[in-house]
PDB file of C-alpha atoms in Angstrom:
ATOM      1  CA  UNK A 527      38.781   0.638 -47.156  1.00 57.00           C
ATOM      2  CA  UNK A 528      42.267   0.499 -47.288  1.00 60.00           C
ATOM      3  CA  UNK A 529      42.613   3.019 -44.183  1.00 66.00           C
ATOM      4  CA  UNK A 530      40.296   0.922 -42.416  1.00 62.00           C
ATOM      5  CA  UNK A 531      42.427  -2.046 -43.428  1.00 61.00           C
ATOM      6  CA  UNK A 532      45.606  -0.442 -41.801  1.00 65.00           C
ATOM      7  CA  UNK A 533      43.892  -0.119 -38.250  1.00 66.00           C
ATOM      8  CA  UNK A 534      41.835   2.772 -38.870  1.00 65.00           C
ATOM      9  CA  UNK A 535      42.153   5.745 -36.982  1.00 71.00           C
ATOM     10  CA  UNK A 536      44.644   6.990 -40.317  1.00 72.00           C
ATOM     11  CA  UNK A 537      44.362   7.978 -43.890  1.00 69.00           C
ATOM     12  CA  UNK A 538      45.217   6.423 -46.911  1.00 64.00           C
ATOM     13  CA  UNK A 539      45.649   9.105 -50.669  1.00 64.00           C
ATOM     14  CA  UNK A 540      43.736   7.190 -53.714  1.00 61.00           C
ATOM     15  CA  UNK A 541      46.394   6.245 -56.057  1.00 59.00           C
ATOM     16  CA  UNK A 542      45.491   4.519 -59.340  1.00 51.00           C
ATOM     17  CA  UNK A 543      47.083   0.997 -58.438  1.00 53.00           C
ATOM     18  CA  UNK A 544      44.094   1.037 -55.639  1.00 48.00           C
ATOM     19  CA  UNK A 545      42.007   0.891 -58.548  1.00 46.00           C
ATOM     20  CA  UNK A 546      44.043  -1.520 -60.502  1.00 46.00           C
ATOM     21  CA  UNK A 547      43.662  -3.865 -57.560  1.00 46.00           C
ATOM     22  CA  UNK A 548      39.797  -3.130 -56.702  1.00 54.00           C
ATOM     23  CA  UNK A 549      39.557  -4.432 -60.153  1.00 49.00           C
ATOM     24  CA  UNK A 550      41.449  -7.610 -60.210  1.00 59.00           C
ATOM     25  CA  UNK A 551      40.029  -8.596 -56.640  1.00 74.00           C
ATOM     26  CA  UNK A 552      36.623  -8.123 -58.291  1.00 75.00           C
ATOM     27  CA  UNK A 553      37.319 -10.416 -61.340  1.00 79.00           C
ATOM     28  CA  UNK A 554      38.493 -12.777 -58.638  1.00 83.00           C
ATOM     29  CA  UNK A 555      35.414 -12.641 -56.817  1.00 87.00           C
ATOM     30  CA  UNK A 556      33.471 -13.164 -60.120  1.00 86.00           C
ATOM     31  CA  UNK A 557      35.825 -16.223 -60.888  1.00 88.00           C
ATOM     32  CA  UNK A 558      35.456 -17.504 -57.810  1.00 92.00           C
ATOM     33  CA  UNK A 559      31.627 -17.489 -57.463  1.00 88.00           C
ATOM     34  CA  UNK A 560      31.524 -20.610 -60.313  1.00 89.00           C
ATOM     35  CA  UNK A 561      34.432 -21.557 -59.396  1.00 93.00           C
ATOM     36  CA  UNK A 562      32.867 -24.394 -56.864  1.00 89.00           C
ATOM     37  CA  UNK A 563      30.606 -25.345 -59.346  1.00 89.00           C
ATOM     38  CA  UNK A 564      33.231 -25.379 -62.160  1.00 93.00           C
ATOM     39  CA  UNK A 565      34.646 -28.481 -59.824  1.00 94.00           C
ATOM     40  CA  UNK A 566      37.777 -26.206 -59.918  1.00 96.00           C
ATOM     41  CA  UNK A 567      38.395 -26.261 -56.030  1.00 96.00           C
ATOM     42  CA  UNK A 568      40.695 -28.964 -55.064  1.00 96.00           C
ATOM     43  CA  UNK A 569      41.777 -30.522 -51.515  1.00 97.00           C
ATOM     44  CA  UNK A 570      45.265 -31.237 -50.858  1.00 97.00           C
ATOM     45  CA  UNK A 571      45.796 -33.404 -47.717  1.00 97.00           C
ATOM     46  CA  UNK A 572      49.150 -32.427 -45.739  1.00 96.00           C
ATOM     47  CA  UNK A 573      49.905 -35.408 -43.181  1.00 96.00           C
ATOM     48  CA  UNK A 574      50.835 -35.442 -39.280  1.00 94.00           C
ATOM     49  CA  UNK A 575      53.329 -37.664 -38.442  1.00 95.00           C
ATOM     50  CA  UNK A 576      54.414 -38.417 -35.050  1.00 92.00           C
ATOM     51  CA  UNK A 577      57.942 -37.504 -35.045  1.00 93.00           C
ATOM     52  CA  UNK A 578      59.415 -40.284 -32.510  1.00 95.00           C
ATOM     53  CA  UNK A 579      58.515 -42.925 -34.420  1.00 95.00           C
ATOM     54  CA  UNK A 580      57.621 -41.652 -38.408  1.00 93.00           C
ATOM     55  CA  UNK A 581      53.503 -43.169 -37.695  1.00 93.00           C
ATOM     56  CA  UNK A 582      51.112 -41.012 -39.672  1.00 94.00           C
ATOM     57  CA  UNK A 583      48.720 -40.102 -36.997  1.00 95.00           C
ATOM     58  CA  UNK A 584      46.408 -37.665 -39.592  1.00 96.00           C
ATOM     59  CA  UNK A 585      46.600 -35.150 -42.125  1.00 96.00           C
ATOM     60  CA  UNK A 586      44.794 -31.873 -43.269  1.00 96.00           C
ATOM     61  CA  UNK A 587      42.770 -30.617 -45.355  1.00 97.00           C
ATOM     62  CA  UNK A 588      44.509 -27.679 -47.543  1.00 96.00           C
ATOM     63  CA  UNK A 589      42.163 -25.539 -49.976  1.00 96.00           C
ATOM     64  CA  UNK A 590      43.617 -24.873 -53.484  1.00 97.00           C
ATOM     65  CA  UNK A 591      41.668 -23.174 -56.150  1.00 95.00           C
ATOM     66  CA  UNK A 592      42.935 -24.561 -59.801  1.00 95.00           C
ATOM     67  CA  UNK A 593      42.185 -21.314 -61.584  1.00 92.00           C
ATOM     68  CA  UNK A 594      41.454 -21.730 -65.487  1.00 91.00           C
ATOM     69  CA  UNK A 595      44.041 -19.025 -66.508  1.00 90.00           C
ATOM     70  CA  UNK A 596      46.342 -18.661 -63.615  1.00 91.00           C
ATOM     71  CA  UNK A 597      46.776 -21.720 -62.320  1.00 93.00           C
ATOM     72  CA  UNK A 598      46.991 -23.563 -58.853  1.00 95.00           C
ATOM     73  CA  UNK A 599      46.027 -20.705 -56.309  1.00 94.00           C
ATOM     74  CA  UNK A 600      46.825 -20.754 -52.544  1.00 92.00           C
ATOM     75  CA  UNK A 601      44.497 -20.103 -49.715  1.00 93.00           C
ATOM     76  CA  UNK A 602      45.817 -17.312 -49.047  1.00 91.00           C
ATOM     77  CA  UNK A 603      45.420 -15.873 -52.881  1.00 90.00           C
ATOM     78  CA  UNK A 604      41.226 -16.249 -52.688  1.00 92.00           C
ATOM     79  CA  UNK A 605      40.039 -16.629 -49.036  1.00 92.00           C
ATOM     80  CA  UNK A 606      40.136 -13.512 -48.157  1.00 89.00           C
ATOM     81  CA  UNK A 607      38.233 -12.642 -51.073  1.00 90.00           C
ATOM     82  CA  UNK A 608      35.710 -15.750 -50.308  1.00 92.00           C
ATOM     83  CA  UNK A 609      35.122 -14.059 -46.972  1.00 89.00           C
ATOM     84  CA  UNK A 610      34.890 -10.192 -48.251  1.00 87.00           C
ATOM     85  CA  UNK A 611      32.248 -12.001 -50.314  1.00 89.00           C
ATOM     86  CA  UNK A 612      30.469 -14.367 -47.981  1.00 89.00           C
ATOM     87  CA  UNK A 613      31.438 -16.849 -50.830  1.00 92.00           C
ATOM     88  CA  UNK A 614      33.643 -18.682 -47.593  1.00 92.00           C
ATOM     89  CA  UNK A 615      30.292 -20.313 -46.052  1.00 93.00           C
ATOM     90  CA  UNK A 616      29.009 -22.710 -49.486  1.00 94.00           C
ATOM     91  CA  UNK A 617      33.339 -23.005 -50.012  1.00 95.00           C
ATOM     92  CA  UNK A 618      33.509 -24.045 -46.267  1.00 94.00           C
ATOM     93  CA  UNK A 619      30.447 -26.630 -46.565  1.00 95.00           C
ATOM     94  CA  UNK A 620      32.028 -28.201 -49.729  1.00 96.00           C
ATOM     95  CA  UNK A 621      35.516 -28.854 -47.714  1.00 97.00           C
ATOM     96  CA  UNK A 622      33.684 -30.656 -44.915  1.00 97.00           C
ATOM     97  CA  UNK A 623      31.910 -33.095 -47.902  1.00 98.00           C
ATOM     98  CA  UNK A 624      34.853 -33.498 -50.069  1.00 98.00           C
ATOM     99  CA  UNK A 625      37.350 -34.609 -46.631  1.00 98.00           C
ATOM    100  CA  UNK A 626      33.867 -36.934 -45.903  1.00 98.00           C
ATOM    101  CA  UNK A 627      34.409 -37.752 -49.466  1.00 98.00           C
ATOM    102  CA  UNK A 628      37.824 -38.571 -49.646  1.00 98.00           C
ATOM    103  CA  UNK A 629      38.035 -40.597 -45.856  1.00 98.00           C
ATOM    104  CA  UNK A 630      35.149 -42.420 -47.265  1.00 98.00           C
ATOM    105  CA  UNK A 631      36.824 -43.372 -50.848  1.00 97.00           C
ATOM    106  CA  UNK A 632      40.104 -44.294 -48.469  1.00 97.00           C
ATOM    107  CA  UNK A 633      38.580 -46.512 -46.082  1.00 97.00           C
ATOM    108  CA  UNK A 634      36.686 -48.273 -49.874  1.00 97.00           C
ATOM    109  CA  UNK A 635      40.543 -48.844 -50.731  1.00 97.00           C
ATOM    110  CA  UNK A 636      40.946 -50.810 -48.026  1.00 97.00           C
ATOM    111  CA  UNK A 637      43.217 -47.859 -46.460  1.00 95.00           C
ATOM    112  CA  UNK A 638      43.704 -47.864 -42.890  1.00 92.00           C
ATOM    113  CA  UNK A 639      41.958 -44.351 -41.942  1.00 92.00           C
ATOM    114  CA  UNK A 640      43.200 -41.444 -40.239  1.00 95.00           C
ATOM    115  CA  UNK A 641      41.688 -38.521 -38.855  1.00 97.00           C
ATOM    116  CA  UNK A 642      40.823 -35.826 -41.468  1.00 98.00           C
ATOM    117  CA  UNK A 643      41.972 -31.592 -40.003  1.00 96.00           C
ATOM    118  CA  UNK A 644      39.101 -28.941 -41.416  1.00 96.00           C
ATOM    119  CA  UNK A 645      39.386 -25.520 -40.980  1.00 93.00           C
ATOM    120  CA  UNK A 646      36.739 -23.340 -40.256  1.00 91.00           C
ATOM    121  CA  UNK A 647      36.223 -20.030 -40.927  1.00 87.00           C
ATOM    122  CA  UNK A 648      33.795 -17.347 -38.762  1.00 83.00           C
ATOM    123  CA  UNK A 649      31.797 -17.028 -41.175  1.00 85.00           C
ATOM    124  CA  UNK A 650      30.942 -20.936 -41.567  1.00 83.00           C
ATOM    125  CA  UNK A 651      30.986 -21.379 -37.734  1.00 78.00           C
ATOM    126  CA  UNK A 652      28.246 -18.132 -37.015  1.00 79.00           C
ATOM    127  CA  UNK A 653      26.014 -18.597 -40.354  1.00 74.00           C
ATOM    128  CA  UNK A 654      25.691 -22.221 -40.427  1.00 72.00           C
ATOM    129  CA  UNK A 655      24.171 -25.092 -38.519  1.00 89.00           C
ATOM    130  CA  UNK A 656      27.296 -26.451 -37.819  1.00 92.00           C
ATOM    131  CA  UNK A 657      26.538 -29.232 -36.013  1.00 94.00           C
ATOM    132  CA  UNK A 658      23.735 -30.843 -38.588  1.00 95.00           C
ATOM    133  CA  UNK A 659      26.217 -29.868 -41.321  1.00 96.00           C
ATOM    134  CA  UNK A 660      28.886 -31.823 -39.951  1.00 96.00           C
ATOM    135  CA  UNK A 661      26.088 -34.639 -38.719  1.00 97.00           C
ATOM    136  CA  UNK A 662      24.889 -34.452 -42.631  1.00 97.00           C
ATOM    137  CA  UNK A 663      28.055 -35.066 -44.151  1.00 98.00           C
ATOM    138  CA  UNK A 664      29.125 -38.189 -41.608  1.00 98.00           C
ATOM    139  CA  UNK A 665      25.787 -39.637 -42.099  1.00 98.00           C
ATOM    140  CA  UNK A 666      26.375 -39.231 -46.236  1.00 98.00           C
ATOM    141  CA  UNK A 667      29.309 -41.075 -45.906  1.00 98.00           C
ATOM    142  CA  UNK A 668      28.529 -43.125 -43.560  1.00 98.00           C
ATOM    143  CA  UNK A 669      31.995 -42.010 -41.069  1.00 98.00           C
ATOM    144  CA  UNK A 670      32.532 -42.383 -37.220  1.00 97.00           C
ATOM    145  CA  UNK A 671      32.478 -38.962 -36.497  1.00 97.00           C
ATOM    146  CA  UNK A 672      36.623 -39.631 -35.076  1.00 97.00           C
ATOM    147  CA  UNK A 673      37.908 -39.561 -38.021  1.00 98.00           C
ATOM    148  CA  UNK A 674      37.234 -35.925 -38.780  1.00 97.00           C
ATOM    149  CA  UNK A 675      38.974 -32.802 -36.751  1.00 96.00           C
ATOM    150  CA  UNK A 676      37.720 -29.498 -36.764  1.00 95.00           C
ATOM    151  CA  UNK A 677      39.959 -26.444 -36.556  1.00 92.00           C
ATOM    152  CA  UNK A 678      38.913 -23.256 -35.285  1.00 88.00           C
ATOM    153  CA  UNK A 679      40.764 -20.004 -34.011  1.00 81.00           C
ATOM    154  CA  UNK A 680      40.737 -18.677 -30.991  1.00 76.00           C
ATOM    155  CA  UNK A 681      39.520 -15.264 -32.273  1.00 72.00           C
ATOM    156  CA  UNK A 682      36.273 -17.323 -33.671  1.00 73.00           C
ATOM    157  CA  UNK A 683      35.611 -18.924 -29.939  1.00 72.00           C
ATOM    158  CA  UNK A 684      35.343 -15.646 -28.650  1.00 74.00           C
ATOM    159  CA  UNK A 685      32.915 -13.514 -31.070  1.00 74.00           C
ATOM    160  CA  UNK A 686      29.269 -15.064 -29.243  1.00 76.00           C
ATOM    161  CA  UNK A 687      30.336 -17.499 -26.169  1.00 81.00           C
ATOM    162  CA  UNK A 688      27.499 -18.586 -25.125  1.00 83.00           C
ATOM    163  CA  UNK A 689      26.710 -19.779 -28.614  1.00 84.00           C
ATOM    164  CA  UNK A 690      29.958 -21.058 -28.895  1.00 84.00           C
ATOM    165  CA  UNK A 691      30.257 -23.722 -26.216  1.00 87.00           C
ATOM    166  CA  UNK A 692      26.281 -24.783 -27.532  1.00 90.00           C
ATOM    167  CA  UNK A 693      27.981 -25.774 -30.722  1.00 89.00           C
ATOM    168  CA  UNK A 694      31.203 -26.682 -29.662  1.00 90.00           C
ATOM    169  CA  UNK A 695      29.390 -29.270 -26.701  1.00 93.00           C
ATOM    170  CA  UNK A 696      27.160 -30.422 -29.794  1.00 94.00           C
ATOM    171  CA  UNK A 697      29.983 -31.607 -31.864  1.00 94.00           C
ATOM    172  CA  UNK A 698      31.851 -32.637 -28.839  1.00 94.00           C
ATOM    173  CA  UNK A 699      29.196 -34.714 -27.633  1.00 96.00           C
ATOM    174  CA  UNK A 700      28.712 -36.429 -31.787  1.00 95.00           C
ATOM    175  CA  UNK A 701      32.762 -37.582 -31.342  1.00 96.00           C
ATOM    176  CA  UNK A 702      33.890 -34.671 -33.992  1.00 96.00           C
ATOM    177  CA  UNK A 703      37.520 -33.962 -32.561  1.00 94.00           C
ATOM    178  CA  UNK A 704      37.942 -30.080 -31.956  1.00 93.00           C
ATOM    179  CA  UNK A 705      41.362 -27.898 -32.021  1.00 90.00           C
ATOM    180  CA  UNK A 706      42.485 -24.472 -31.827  1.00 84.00           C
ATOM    181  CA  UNK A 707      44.231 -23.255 -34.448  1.00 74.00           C
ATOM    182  CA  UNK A 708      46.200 -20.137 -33.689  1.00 61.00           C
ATOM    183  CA  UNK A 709      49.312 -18.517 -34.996  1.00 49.00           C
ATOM    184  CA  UNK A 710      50.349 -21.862 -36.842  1.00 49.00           C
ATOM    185  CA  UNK A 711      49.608 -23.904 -34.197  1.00 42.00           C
TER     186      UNK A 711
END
């Protein structure tokens, strides 16, 4: 795996820290499967300002996993072991409900709404009725469909195209706002 993992087409000698970390990725994995319905997932909202003149214009959604022993845990920490796992598809439903959640419990303050930045992983976008996901969760909390963004990669566009504009037309057409989200941009 690990010679696959360096571009294949090369070799990799099995040292005991492979198995070291074979093991701690698969108590991860374990952790992580209750871990959603522990209620130990958490969404941190990072906002967009418009620069010229300080206005928030949005924010986005940022996965954090509050582990039990280790403590706050960045994406980058679990995802990759969410999509090893296939764990990323239930994870990736739950973000889309909690933003709905949280726009919803923003707009009860009497906060002036913004639009709400998902990610989306491959996974969630090729396994998943996207669209009557997304539909769902609006209609649950009852949301113009505006206020949330969905971000894909380009990488993801490109796996089945044909299937990809069907969805992407689908949510388009609902008033979801779409954007590629490459290389930090």
């Amino acid at each position: 795996y690990r010679a696959k993992a360096s571009g294949r087409n090369c070799y990799q000698f099995y040292t005991d820290d492979m198995n070291t970390a074979n093991l701690g990725e698969l108590l991860l994995e374990q952790q992580l499967r209750g871990a959603l319905d522990r209620g130990e997932l958490r969404l941190h909202y990072q906002p967009k300002v418009d620069a010229r003149n300080l206005t928030l214009r949005g924010c986005e959604a940022l996965i954090r996993w509050q582990h039990p022993e280790q403590g706050l845990l960045s994406p980058d920490r679990f995802i990759p072991v969410a999509e090893e796992s296939g764990l990323i598809v239930p994870i990736g439903k739950w973000v889309i409900y909690e933003a709905c959640r949280q726009i919803r419990a923003w707009i009860d303050a009497g906060l002036e709404p913004v639009p709400v930045a998902v990610n989306l992983s491959s996974q969630q976008f090729t396994q998943q009725d996207l669209v009557a996901l997304v539909r769902e969760a609006l209609d649950q909390y009852q949301l113009p469909p505006h206020l949330l963004e969905l971000e894909l990669t380009e990488t993801m566009l490109m796996r089945d195209v044909g299937r990809t504009i069907d969805t992407l037309a689908a949510l388009s057409a609902m008033g979801v706002s779409l954007a590629i989200d490459d290389f930090g941009t």
